[in-house]
Amino acid sequence: MSKETIKALNKLLQGEHMAVEAFNSYIDEIDDKDMKRTFQEVQNQHRENMTVLSNYIQDLGHKPDEKLGLKGVMGDLMVNMDLAGDTDPSYVVNKAIKGESQGINMAEKVLRGRLDDKSRNLAGEILRKDRESLSKLQQFKH
């Protein structure tokens, strides 16, 4: 397995970590039960993606990068600053949609890289699930 492939998979894993952390903040701001449940479903999907990616990287004989990294910490800080105070639900939905879209763009870049077939299939499945999550979030956009 090439170092490039492991690096790409860890980048994807880091994006999933960032999504889980962001959804912690989003969920905290939501009062509507249906919206909260949907946000929790999306967050749980990202957690499942993290587990699948971590296990796959370990099965390849490498160590998953479980840290958010500076970019992730800064992103989490920005989400929390954006949501500080009295936050309108539509603002939270738009932030979540924007974040999910950024994650999809990152996953698409990983897929365009040089990956073996099994890694490409795994990344493609994660991308498919992230797109489904985006569709779930878009139902709340007004």
PDB file of N, CA and C in Angstrom, residues 14-108:
ATOM      1  N   GLN A  14      -9.949  12.321   8.716  1.00  0.00           N
ATOM      2  CA  GLN A  14      -9.922  13.613   9.409  1.00  0.00           C
ATOM      3  C   GLN A  14     -11.186  14.419   9.086  1.00  0.00           C
ATOM      4  N   GLY A  15     -11.629  14.378   7.840  1.00  0.00           N
ATOM      5  CA  GLY A  15     -12.858  15.070   7.449  1.00  0.00           C
ATOM      6  C   GLY A  15     -14.073  14.521   8.186  1.00  0.00           C
ATOM      7  N   GLU A  16     -14.097  13.216   8.386  1.00  0.00           N
ATOM      8  CA  GLU A  16     -15.202  12.603   9.131  1.00  0.00           C
ATOM      9  C   GLU A  16     -15.166  13.042  10.599  1.00  0.00           C
ATOM     10  N   HIS A  17     -13.971  13.113  11.166  1.00  0.00           N
ATOM     11  CA  HIS A  17     -13.825  13.615  12.546  1.00  0.00           C
ATOM     12  C   HIS A  17     -14.354  15.045  12.651  1.00  0.00           C
ATOM     13  N   MET A  18     -13.975  15.868  11.684  1.00  0.00           N
ATOM     14  CA  MET A  18     -14.414  17.265  11.687  1.00  0.00           C
ATOM     15  C   MET A  18     -15.941  17.346  11.610  1.00  0.00           C
ATOM     16  N   ALA A  19     -16.540  16.491  10.803  1.00  0.00           N
ATOM     17  CA  ALA A  19     -17.998  16.492  10.662  1.00  0.00           C
ATOM     18  C   ALA A  19     -18.678  16.121  11.979  1.00  0.00           C
ATOM     19  N   VAL A  20     -18.170  15.099  12.664  1.00  0.00           N
ATOM     20  CA  VAL A  20     -18.759  14.693  13.943  1.00  0.00           C
ATOM     21  C   VAL A  20     -18.691  15.846  14.939  1.00  0.00           C
ATOM     22  N   GLU A  21     -17.554  16.505  15.012  1.00  0.00           N
ATOM     23  CA  GLU A  21     -17.388  17.622  15.943  1.00  0.00           C
ATOM     24  C   GLU A  21     -18.320  18.784  15.581  1.00  0.00           C
ATOM     25  N   ALA A  22     -18.433  19.085  14.307  1.00  0.00           N
ATOM     26  CA  ALA A  22     -19.315  20.171  13.876  1.00  0.00           C
ATOM     27  C   ALA A  22     -20.769  19.846  14.221  1.00  0.00           C
ATOM     28  N   PHE A  23     -21.168  18.602  14.002  1.00  0.00           N
ATOM     29  CA  PHE A  23     -22.550  18.232  14.290  1.00  0.00           C
ATOM     30  C   PHE A  23     -22.849  18.260  15.785  1.00  0.00           C
ATOM     31  N   ASN A  24     -21.834  18.061  16.632  1.00  0.00           N
ATOM     32  CA  ASN A  24     -22.042  18.258  18.072  1.00  0.00           C
ATOM     33  C   ASN A  24     -22.526  19.678  18.325  1.00  0.00           C
ATOM     34  N   SER A  25     -21.896  20.631  17.676  1.00  0.00           N
ATOM     35  CA  SER A  25     -22.273  22.044  17.847  1.00  0.00           C
ATOM     36  C   SER A  25     -23.634  22.332  17.234  1.00  0.00           C
ATOM     37  N   TYR A  26     -23.893  21.803  16.042  1.00  0.00           N
ATOM     38  CA  TYR A  26     -25.174  22.052  15.376  1.00  0.00           C
ATOM     39  C   TYR A  26     -26.330  21.500  16.217  1.00  0.00           C
ATOM     40  N   ILE A  27     -26.177  20.266  16.673  1.00  0.00           N
ATOM     41  CA  ILE A  27     -27.241  19.608  17.434  1.00  0.00           C
ATOM     42  C   ILE A  27     -27.554  20.383  18.706  1.00  0.00           C
ATOM     43  N   ASP A  28     -26.533  20.931  19.313  1.00  0.00           N
ATOM     44  CA  ASP A  28     -26.713  21.702  20.540  1.00  0.00           C
ATOM     45  C   ASP A  28     -27.577  22.944  20.315  1.00  0.00           C
ATOM     46  N   GLU A  29     -27.625  23.445  19.092  1.00  0.00           N
ATOM     47  CA  GLU A  29     -28.356  24.672  18.765  1.00  0.00           C
ATOM     48  C   GLU A  29     -29.790  24.427  18.292  1.00  0.00           C
ATOM     49  N   ILE A  30     -30.169  23.172  18.093  1.00  0.00           N
ATOM     50  CA  ILE A  30     -31.455  22.848  17.478  1.00  0.00           C
ATOM     51  C   ILE A  30     -32.466  22.417  18.540  1.00  0.00           C
ATOM     52  N   ASP A  31     -33.651  23.003  18.459  1.00  0.00           N
ATOM     53  CA  ASP A  31     -34.737  22.641  19.372  1.00  0.00           C
ATOM     54  C   ASP A  31     -35.763  21.719  18.709  1.00  0.00           C
ATOM     55  N   ASP A  32     -35.980  21.895  17.413  1.00  0.00           N
ATOM     56  CA  ASP A  32     -36.959  21.098  16.683  1.00  0.00           C
ATOM     57  C   ASP A  32     -36.574  19.619  16.726  1.00  0.00           C
ATOM     58  N   LYS A  33     -37.494  18.771  17.206  1.00  0.00           N
ATOM     59  CA  LYS A  33     -37.199  17.350  17.408  1.00  0.00           C
ATOM     60  C   LYS A  33     -36.867  16.613  16.107  1.00  0.00           C
ATOM     61  N   ASP A  34     -37.625  16.881  15.032  1.00  0.00           N
ATOM     62  CA  ASP A  34     -37.361  16.209  13.754  1.00  0.00           C
ATOM     63  C   ASP A  34     -36.008  16.621  13.178  1.00  0.00           C
ATOM     64  N   MET A  35     -35.738  17.897  13.259  1.00  0.00           N
ATOM     65  CA  MET A  35     -34.467  18.400  12.751  1.00  0.00           C
ATOM     66  C   MET A  35     -33.307  17.822  13.573  1.00  0.00           C
ATOM     67  N   LYS A  36     -33.462  17.817  14.879  1.00  0.00           N
ATOM     68  CA  LYS A  36     -32.415  17.286  15.762  1.00  0.00           C
ATOM     69  C   LYS A  36     -32.163  15.809  15.450  1.00  0.00           C
ATOM     70  N   ARG A  37     -33.239  15.046  15.269  1.00  0.00           N
ATOM     71  CA  ARG A  37     -33.107  13.616  14.966  1.00  0.00           C
ATOM     72  C   ARG A  37     -32.360  13.416  13.640  1.00  0.00           C
ATOM     73  N   THR A  38     -32.673  14.217  12.643  1.00  0.00           N
ATOM     74  CA  THR A  38     -31.997  14.109  11.353  1.00  0.00           C
ATOM     75  C   THR A  38     -30.516  14.462  11.494  1.00  0.00           C
ATOM     76  N   PHE A  39     -30.214  15.523  12.236  1.00  0.00           N
ATOM     77  CA  PHE A  39     -28.822  15.904  12.454  1.00  0.00           C
ATOM     78  C   PHE A  39     -28.076  14.790  13.199  1.00  0.00           C
ATOM     79  N   GLN A  40     -28.736  14.146  14.135  1.00  0.00           N
ATOM     80  CA  GLN A  40     -28.117  13.032  14.856  1.00  0.00           C
ATOM     81  C   GLN A  40     -27.867  11.844  13.920  1.00  0.00           C
ATOM     82  N   GLU A  41     -28.798  11.592  13.004  1.00  0.00           N
ATOM     83  CA  GLU A  41     -28.608  10.517  12.016  1.00  0.00           C
ATOM     84  C   GLU A  41     -27.396  10.802  11.145  1.00  0.00           C
ATOM     85  N   VAL A  42     -27.265  12.046  10.712  1.00  0.00           N
ATOM     86  CA  VAL A  42     -26.123  12.428   9.873  1.00  0.00           C
ATOM     87  C   VAL A  42     -24.827  12.271  10.669  1.00  0.00           C
ATOM     88  N   GLN A  43     -24.842  12.732  11.917  1.00  0.00           N
ATOM     89  CA  GLN A  43     -23.651  12.605  12.757  1.00  0.00           C
ATOM     90  C   GLN A  43     -23.289  11.123  12.951  1.00  0.00           C
ATOM     91  N   ASN A  44     -24.281  10.291  13.192  1.00  0.00           N
ATOM     92  CA  ASN A  44     -24.020   8.862  13.366  1.00  0.00           C
ATOM     93  C   ASN A  44     -23.457   8.233  12.109  1.00  0.00           C
ATOM     94  N   GLN A  45     -23.903   8.703  10.941  1.00  0.00           N
ATOM     95  CA  GLN A  45     -23.350   8.192   9.692  1.00  0.00           C
ATOM     96  C   GLN A  45     -21.866   8.544   9.591  1.00  0.00           C
ATOM     97  N   HIS A  46     -21.516   9.757  10.000  1.00  0.00           N
ATOM     98  CA  HIS A  46     -20.104  10.146   9.994  1.00  0.00           C
ATOM     99  C   HIS A  46     -19.302   9.294  10.984  1.00  0.00           C
ATOM    100  N   ARG A  47     -19.891   8.966  12.117  1.00  0.00           N
ATOM    101  CA  ARG A  47     -19.212   8.087  13.090  1.00  0.00           C
ATOM    102  C   ARG A  47     -18.970   6.697  12.489  1.00  0.00           C
ATOM    103  N   GLU A  48     -19.978   6.187  11.778  1.00  0.00           N
ATOM    104  CA  GLU A  48     -19.819   4.888  11.118  1.00  0.00           C
ATOM    105  C   GLU A  48     -18.715   4.954  10.068  1.00  0.00           C
ATOM    106  N   ASN A  49     -18.671   6.046   9.315  1.00  0.00           N
ATOM    107  CA  ASN A  49     -17.616   6.220   8.315  1.00  0.00           C
ATOM    108  C   ASN A  49     -16.241   6.214   8.982  1.00  0.00           C
ATOM    109  N   MET A  50     -16.142   6.869  10.141  1.00  0.00           N
ATOM    110  CA  MET A  50     -14.870   6.895  10.880  1.00  0.00           C
ATOM    111  C   MET A  50     -14.442   5.481  11.262  1.00  0.00           C
ATOM    112  N   THR A  51     -15.381   4.693  11.749  1.00  0.00           N
ATOM    113  CA  THR A  51     -15.072   3.326  12.166  1.00  0.00           C
ATOM    114  C   THR A  51     -14.599   2.494  10.981  1.00  0.00           C
ATOM    115  N   VAL A  52     -15.321   2.586   9.880  1.00  0.00           N
ATOM    116  CA  VAL A  52     -14.963   1.822   8.680  1.00  0.00           C
ATOM    117  C   VAL A  52     -13.568   2.223   8.189  1.00  0.00           C
ATOM    118  N   LEU A  53     -13.317   3.524   8.119  1.00  0.00           N
ATOM    119  CA  LEU A  53     -12.011   3.997   7.649  1.00  0.00           C
ATOM    120  C   LEU A  53     -10.886   3.591   8.598  1.00  0.00           C
ATOM    121  N   SER A  54     -11.099   3.774   9.897  1.00  0.00           N
ATOM    122  CA  SER A  54     -10.067   3.404  10.881  1.00  0.00           C
ATOM    123  C   SER A  54      -9.733   1.918  10.795  1.00  0.00           C
ATOM    124  N   ASN A  55     -10.754   1.087  10.742  1.00  0.00           N
ATOM    125  CA  ASN A  55     -10.532  -0.360  10.644  1.00  0.00           C
ATOM    126  C   ASN A  55      -9.802  -0.726   9.355  1.00  0.00           C
ATOM    127  N   TYR A  56     -10.180  -0.096   8.262  1.00  0.00           N
ATOM    128  CA  TYR A  56      -9.554  -0.389   6.971  1.00  0.00           C
ATOM    129  C   TYR A  56      -8.072  -0.004   6.995  1.00  0.00           C
ATOM    130  N   ILE A  57      -7.763   1.169   7.524  1.00  0.00           N
ATOM    131  CA  ILE A  57      -6.366   1.610   7.603  1.00  0.00           C
ATOM    132  C   ILE A  57      -5.563   0.649   8.479  1.00  0.00           C
ATOM    133  N   GLN A  58      -6.156   0.218   9.606  1.00  0.00           N
ATOM    134  CA  GLN A  58      -5.478  -0.752  10.474  1.00  0.00           C
ATOM    135  C   GLN A  58      -5.290  -2.091   9.765  1.00  0.00           C
ATOM    136  N   ASP A  59      -6.299  -2.532   9.021  1.00  0.00           N
ATOM    137  CA  ASP A  59      -6.198  -3.798   8.282  1.00  0.00           C
ATOM    138  C   ASP A  59      -5.080  -3.742   7.240  1.00  0.00           C
ATOM    139  N   LEU A  60      -4.773  -2.540   6.776  1.00  0.00           N
ATOM    140  CA  LEU A  60      -3.684  -2.363   5.816  1.00  0.00           C
ATOM    141  C   LEU A  60      -2.321  -2.308   6.509  1.00  0.00           C
ATOM    142  N   GLY A  61      -2.340  -2.394   7.848  1.00  0.00           N
ATOM    143  CA  GLY A  61      -1.086  -2.400   8.597  1.00  0.00           C
ATOM    144  C   GLY A  61      -0.585  -1.018   8.968  1.00  0.00           C
ATOM    145  N   HIS A  62      -1.461  -0.040   8.953  1.00  0.00           N
ATOM    146  CA  HIS A  62      -1.069   1.337   9.278  1.00  0.00           C
ATOM    147  C   HIS A  62      -1.901   1.852  10.442  1.00  0.00           C
ATOM    148  N   LYS A  63      -1.473   2.979  10.970  1.00  0.00           N
ATOM    149  CA  LYS A  63      -2.149   3.593  12.106  1.00  0.00           C
ATOM    150  C   LYS A  63      -3.050   4.717  11.608  1.00  0.00           C
ATOM    151  N   PRO A  64      -4.348   4.654  11.943  1.00  0.00           N
ATOM    152  CA  PRO A  64      -5.236   5.754  11.551  1.00  0.00           C
ATOM    153  C   PRO A  64      -4.871   7.023  12.315  1.00  0.00           C
ATOM    154  N   ASP A  65      -4.951   8.141  11.633  1.00  0.00           N
ATOM    155  CA  ASP A  65      -4.683   9.435  12.266  1.00  0.00           C
ATOM    156  C   ASP A  65      -5.968   9.894  12.932  1.00  0.00           C
ATOM    157  N   GLU A  66      -6.044   9.689  14.232  1.00  0.00           N
ATOM    158  CA  GLU A  66      -7.269   9.955  14.992  1.00  0.00           C
ATOM    159  C   GLU A  66      -7.385  11.399  15.462  1.00  0.00           C
ATOM    160  N   LYS A  67      -6.412  12.224  15.149  1.00  0.00           N
ATOM    161  CA  LYS A  67      -6.430  13.609  15.625  1.00  0.00           C
ATOM    162  C   LYS A  67      -7.133  14.515  14.626  1.00  0.00           C
ATOM    163  N   LEU A  68      -7.736  15.577  15.155  1.00  0.00           N
ATOM    164  CA  LEU A  68      -8.367  16.565  14.280  1.00  0.00           C
ATOM    165  C   LEU A  68      -7.331  17.350  13.488  1.00  0.00           C
ATOM    166  N   GLY A  69      -6.176  17.585  14.065  1.00  0.00           N
ATOM    167  CA  GLY A  69      -5.164  18.397  13.412  1.00  0.00           C
ATOM    168  C   GLY A  69      -5.505  19.867  13.544  1.00  0.00           C
ATOM    169  N   LEU A  70      -4.560  20.712  13.192  1.00  0.00           N
ATOM    170  CA  LEU A  70      -4.745  22.156  13.327  1.00  0.00           C
ATOM    171  C   LEU A  70      -5.928  22.647  12.502  1.00  0.00           C
ATOM    172  N   LYS A  71      -6.055  22.147  11.285  1.00  0.00           N
ATOM    173  CA  LYS A  71      -7.162  22.550  10.423  1.00  0.00           C
ATOM    174  C   LYS A  71      -8.502  22.184  11.051  1.00  0.00           C
ATOM    175  N   GLY A  72      -8.582  20.999  11.628  1.00  0.00           N
ATOM    176  CA  GLY A  72      -9.812  20.551  12.266  1.00  0.00           C
ATOM    177  C   GLY A  72     -10.135  21.336  13.519  1.00  0.00           C
ATOM    178  N   VAL A  73      -9.108  21.623  14.322  1.00  0.00           N
ATOM    179  CA  VAL A  73      -9.319  22.404  15.543  1.00  0.00           C
ATOM    180  C   VAL A  73      -9.794  23.807  15.183  1.00  0.00           C
ATOM    181  N   MET A  74      -9.182  24.401  14.172  1.00  0.00           N
ATOM    182  CA  MET A  74      -9.592  25.736  13.738  1.00  0.00           C
ATOM    183  C   MET A  74     -11.013  25.718  13.175  1.00  0.00           C
ATOM    184  N   GLY A  75     -11.336  24.679  12.430  1.00  0.00           N
ATOM    185  CA  GLY A  75     -12.685  24.553  11.887  1.00  0.00           C
ATOM    186  C   GLY A  75     -13.718  24.424  12.995  1.00  0.00           C
ATOM    187  N   ASP A  76     -13.406  23.633  14.014  1.00  0.00           N
ATOM    188  CA  ASP A  76     -14.304  23.459  15.146  1.00  0.00           C
ATOM    189  C   ASP A  76     -14.482  24.776  15.892  1.00  0.00           C
ATOM    190  N   LEU A  77     -13.402  25.498  16.070  1.00  0.00           N
ATOM    191  CA  LEU A  77     -13.456  26.802  16.728  1.00  0.00           C
ATOM    192  C   LEU A  77     -14.336  27.766  15.938  1.00  0.00           C
ATOM    193  N   MET A  78     -14.185  27.773  14.621  1.00  0.00           N
ATOM    194  CA  MET A  78     -14.983  28.672  13.769  1.00  0.00           C
ATOM    195  C   MET A  78     -16.474  28.313  13.840  1.00  0.00           C
ATOM    196  N   VAL A  79     -16.788  27.032  13.833  1.00  0.00           N
ATOM    197  CA  VAL A  79     -18.193  26.607  13.931  1.00  0.00           C
ATOM    198  C   VAL A  79     -18.778  27.101  15.246  1.00  0.00           C
ATOM    199  N   ASN A  80     -18.045  26.899  16.325  1.00  0.00           N
ATOM    200  CA  ASN A  80     -18.544  27.321  17.637  1.00  0.00           C
ATOM    201  C   ASN A  80     -18.688  28.833  17.733  1.00  0.00           C
ATOM    202  N   MET A  81     -17.781  29.572  17.130  1.00  0.00           N
ATOM    203  CA  MET A  81     -17.891  31.033  17.135  1.00  0.00           C
ATOM    204  C   MET A  81     -19.088  31.485  16.307  1.00  0.00           C
ATOM    205  N   ASP A  82     -19.295  30.849  15.166  1.00  0.00           N
ATOM    206  CA  ASP A  82     -20.426  31.197  14.298  1.00  0.00           C
ATOM    207  C   ASP A  82     -21.765  30.945  14.987  1.00  0.00           C
ATOM    208  N   LEU A  83     -21.804  29.929  15.830  1.00  0.00           N
ATOM    209  CA  LEU A  83     -23.058  29.537  16.451  1.00  0.00           C
ATOM    210  C   LEU A  83     -23.257  30.152  17.837  1.00  0.00           C
ATOM    211  N   ALA A  84     -22.315  30.959  18.273  1.00  0.00           N
ATOM    212  CA  ALA A  84     -22.418  31.564  19.606  1.00  0.00           C
ATOM    213  C   ALA A  84     -23.615  32.513  19.667  1.00  0.00           C
ATOM    214  N   GLY A  85     -24.346  32.439  20.761  1.00  0.00           N
ATOM    215  CA  GLY A  85     -25.487  33.338  20.941  1.00  0.00           C
ATOM    216  C   GLY A  85     -26.768  32.753  20.399  1.00  0.00           C
ATOM    217  N   ASP A  86     -27.723  33.631  20.135  1.00  0.00           N
ATOM    218  CA  ASP A  86     -29.038  33.237  19.649  1.00  0.00           C
ATOM    219  C   ASP A  86     -28.956  32.936  18.156  1.00  0.00           C
ATOM    220  N   THR A  87     -29.040  31.657  17.798  1.00  0.00           N
ATOM    221  CA  THR A  87     -28.848  31.240  16.413  1.00  0.00           C
ATOM    222  C   THR A  87     -30.160  30.766  15.807  1.00  0.00           C
ATOM    223  N   ASP A  88     -30.506  31.322  14.669  1.00  0.00           N
ATOM    224  CA  ASP A  88     -31.705  30.941  13.928  1.00  0.00           C
ATOM    225  C   ASP A  88     -31.514  29.531  13.346  1.00  0.00           C
ATOM    226  N   PRO A  89     -32.538  28.669  13.413  1.00  0.00           N
ATOM    227  CA  PRO A  89     -32.412  27.306  12.886  1.00  0.00           C
ATOM    228  C   PRO A  89     -32.008  27.266  11.409  1.00  0.00           C
ATOM    229  N   SER A  90     -32.503  28.201  10.601  1.00  0.00           N
ATOM    230  CA  SER A  90     -32.140  28.186   9.180  1.00  0.00           C
ATOM    231  C   SER A  90     -30.645  28.476   9.000  1.00  0.00           C
ATOM    232  N   TYR A  91     -30.081  29.274   9.894  1.00  0.00           N
ATOM    233  CA  TYR A  91     -28.637  29.555   9.843  1.00  0.00           C
ATOM    234  C   TYR A  91     -27.855  28.274  10.141  1.00  0.00           C
ATOM    235  N   VAL A  92     -28.312  27.525  11.146  1.00  0.00           N
ATOM    236  CA  VAL A  92     -27.642  26.269  11.507  1.00  0.00           C
ATOM    237  C   VAL A  92     -27.729  25.284  10.343  1.00  0.00           C
ATOM    238  N   VAL A  93     -28.890  25.182   9.730  1.00  0.00           N
ATOM    239  CA  VAL A  93     -29.067  24.285   8.587  1.00  0.00           C
ATOM    240  C   VAL A  93     -28.126  24.679   7.456  1.00  0.00           C
ATOM    241  N   ASN A  94     -28.058  25.961   7.154  1.00  0.00           N
ATOM    242  CA  ASN A  94     -27.174  26.418   6.074  1.00  0.00           C
ATOM    243  C   ASN A  94     -25.708  26.141   6.384  1.00  0.00           C
ATOM    244  N   LYS A  95     -25.298  26.323   7.644  1.00  0.00           N
ATOM    245  CA  LYS A  95     -23.924  26.015   8.039  1.00  0.00           C
ATOM    246  C   LYS A  95     -23.644  24.522   7.869  1.00  0.00           C
ATOM    247  N   ALA A  96     -24.595  23.691   8.280  1.00  0.00           N
ATOM    248  CA  ALA A  96     -24.431  22.241   8.167  1.00  0.00           C
ATOM    249  C   ALA A  96     -24.345  21.820   6.694  1.00  0.00           C
ATOM    250  N   ILE A  97     -25.179  22.402   5.864  1.00  0.00           N
ATOM    251  CA  ILE A  97     -25.156  22.096   4.425  1.00  0.00           C
ATOM    252  C   ILE A  97     -23.826  22.515   3.818  1.00  0.00           C
ATOM    253  N   LYS A  98     -23.357  23.687   4.190  1.00  0.00           N
ATOM    254  CA  LYS A  98     -22.068  24.164   3.671  1.00  0.00           C
ATOM    255  C   LYS A  98     -20.938  23.229   4.097  1.00  0.00           C
ATOM    256  N   GLY A  99     -20.934  22.828   5.366  1.00  0.00           N
ATOM    257  CA  GLY A  99     -19.895  21.920   5.858  1.00  0.00           C
ATOM    258  C   GLY A  99     -19.948  20.561   5.179  1.00  0.00           C
ATOM    259  N   GLU A 100     -21.146  20.042   5.012  1.00  0.00           N
ATOM    260  CA  GLU A 100     -21.307  18.741   4.355  1.00  0.00           C
ATOM    261  C   GLU A 100     -20.840  18.821   2.904  1.00  0.00           C
ATOM    262  N   SER A 101     -21.144  19.930   2.240  1.00  0.00           N
ATOM    263  CA  SER A 101     -20.711  20.127   0.852  1.00  0.00           C
ATOM    264  C   SER A 101     -19.188  20.191   0.761  1.00  0.00           C
ATOM    265  N   GLN A 102     -18.552  20.855   1.715  1.00  0.00           N
ATOM    266  CA  GLN A 102     -17.092  20.918   1.727  1.00  0.00           C
ATOM    267  C   GLN A 102     -16.494  19.530   1.923  1.00  0.00           C
ATOM    268  N   GLY A 103     -17.116  18.733   2.789  1.00  0.00           N
ATOM    269  CA  GLY A 103     -16.649  17.363   2.999  1.00  0.00           C
ATOM    270  C   GLY A 103     -16.789  16.520   1.741  1.00  0.00           C
ATOM    271  N   ILE A 104     -17.870  16.707   1.021  1.00  0.00           N
ATOM    272  CA  ILE A 104     -18.077  15.986  -0.238  1.00  0.00           C
ATOM    273  C   ILE A 104     -17.015  16.392  -1.253  1.00  0.00           C
ATOM    274  N   ASN A 105     -16.720  17.673  -1.342  1.00  0.00           N
ATOM    275  CA  ASN A 105     -15.677  18.140  -2.268  1.00  0.00           C
ATOM    276  C   ASN A 105     -14.328  17.516  -1.928  1.00  0.00           C
ATOM    277  N   MET A 106     -14.017  17.424  -0.631  1.00  0.00           N
ATOM    278  CA  MET A 106     -12.760  16.819  -0.217  1.00  0.00           C
ATOM    279  C   MET A 106     -12.723  15.335  -0.593  1.00  0.00           C
ATOM    280  N   ALA A 107     -13.827  14.632  -0.360  1.00  0.00           N
ATOM    281  CA  ALA A 107     -13.891  13.211  -0.705  1.00  0.00           C
ATOM    282  C   ALA A 107     -13.742  13.008  -2.217  1.00  0.00           C
ATOM    283  N   GLU A 108     -14.318  13.909  -2.997  1.00  0.00           N
ATOM    284  CA  GLU A 108     -14.169  13.818  -4.456  1.00  0.00           C
ATOM    285  C   GLU A 108     -12.711  13.995  -4.865  1.00  0.00           C
TER     286      GLU A 108
END
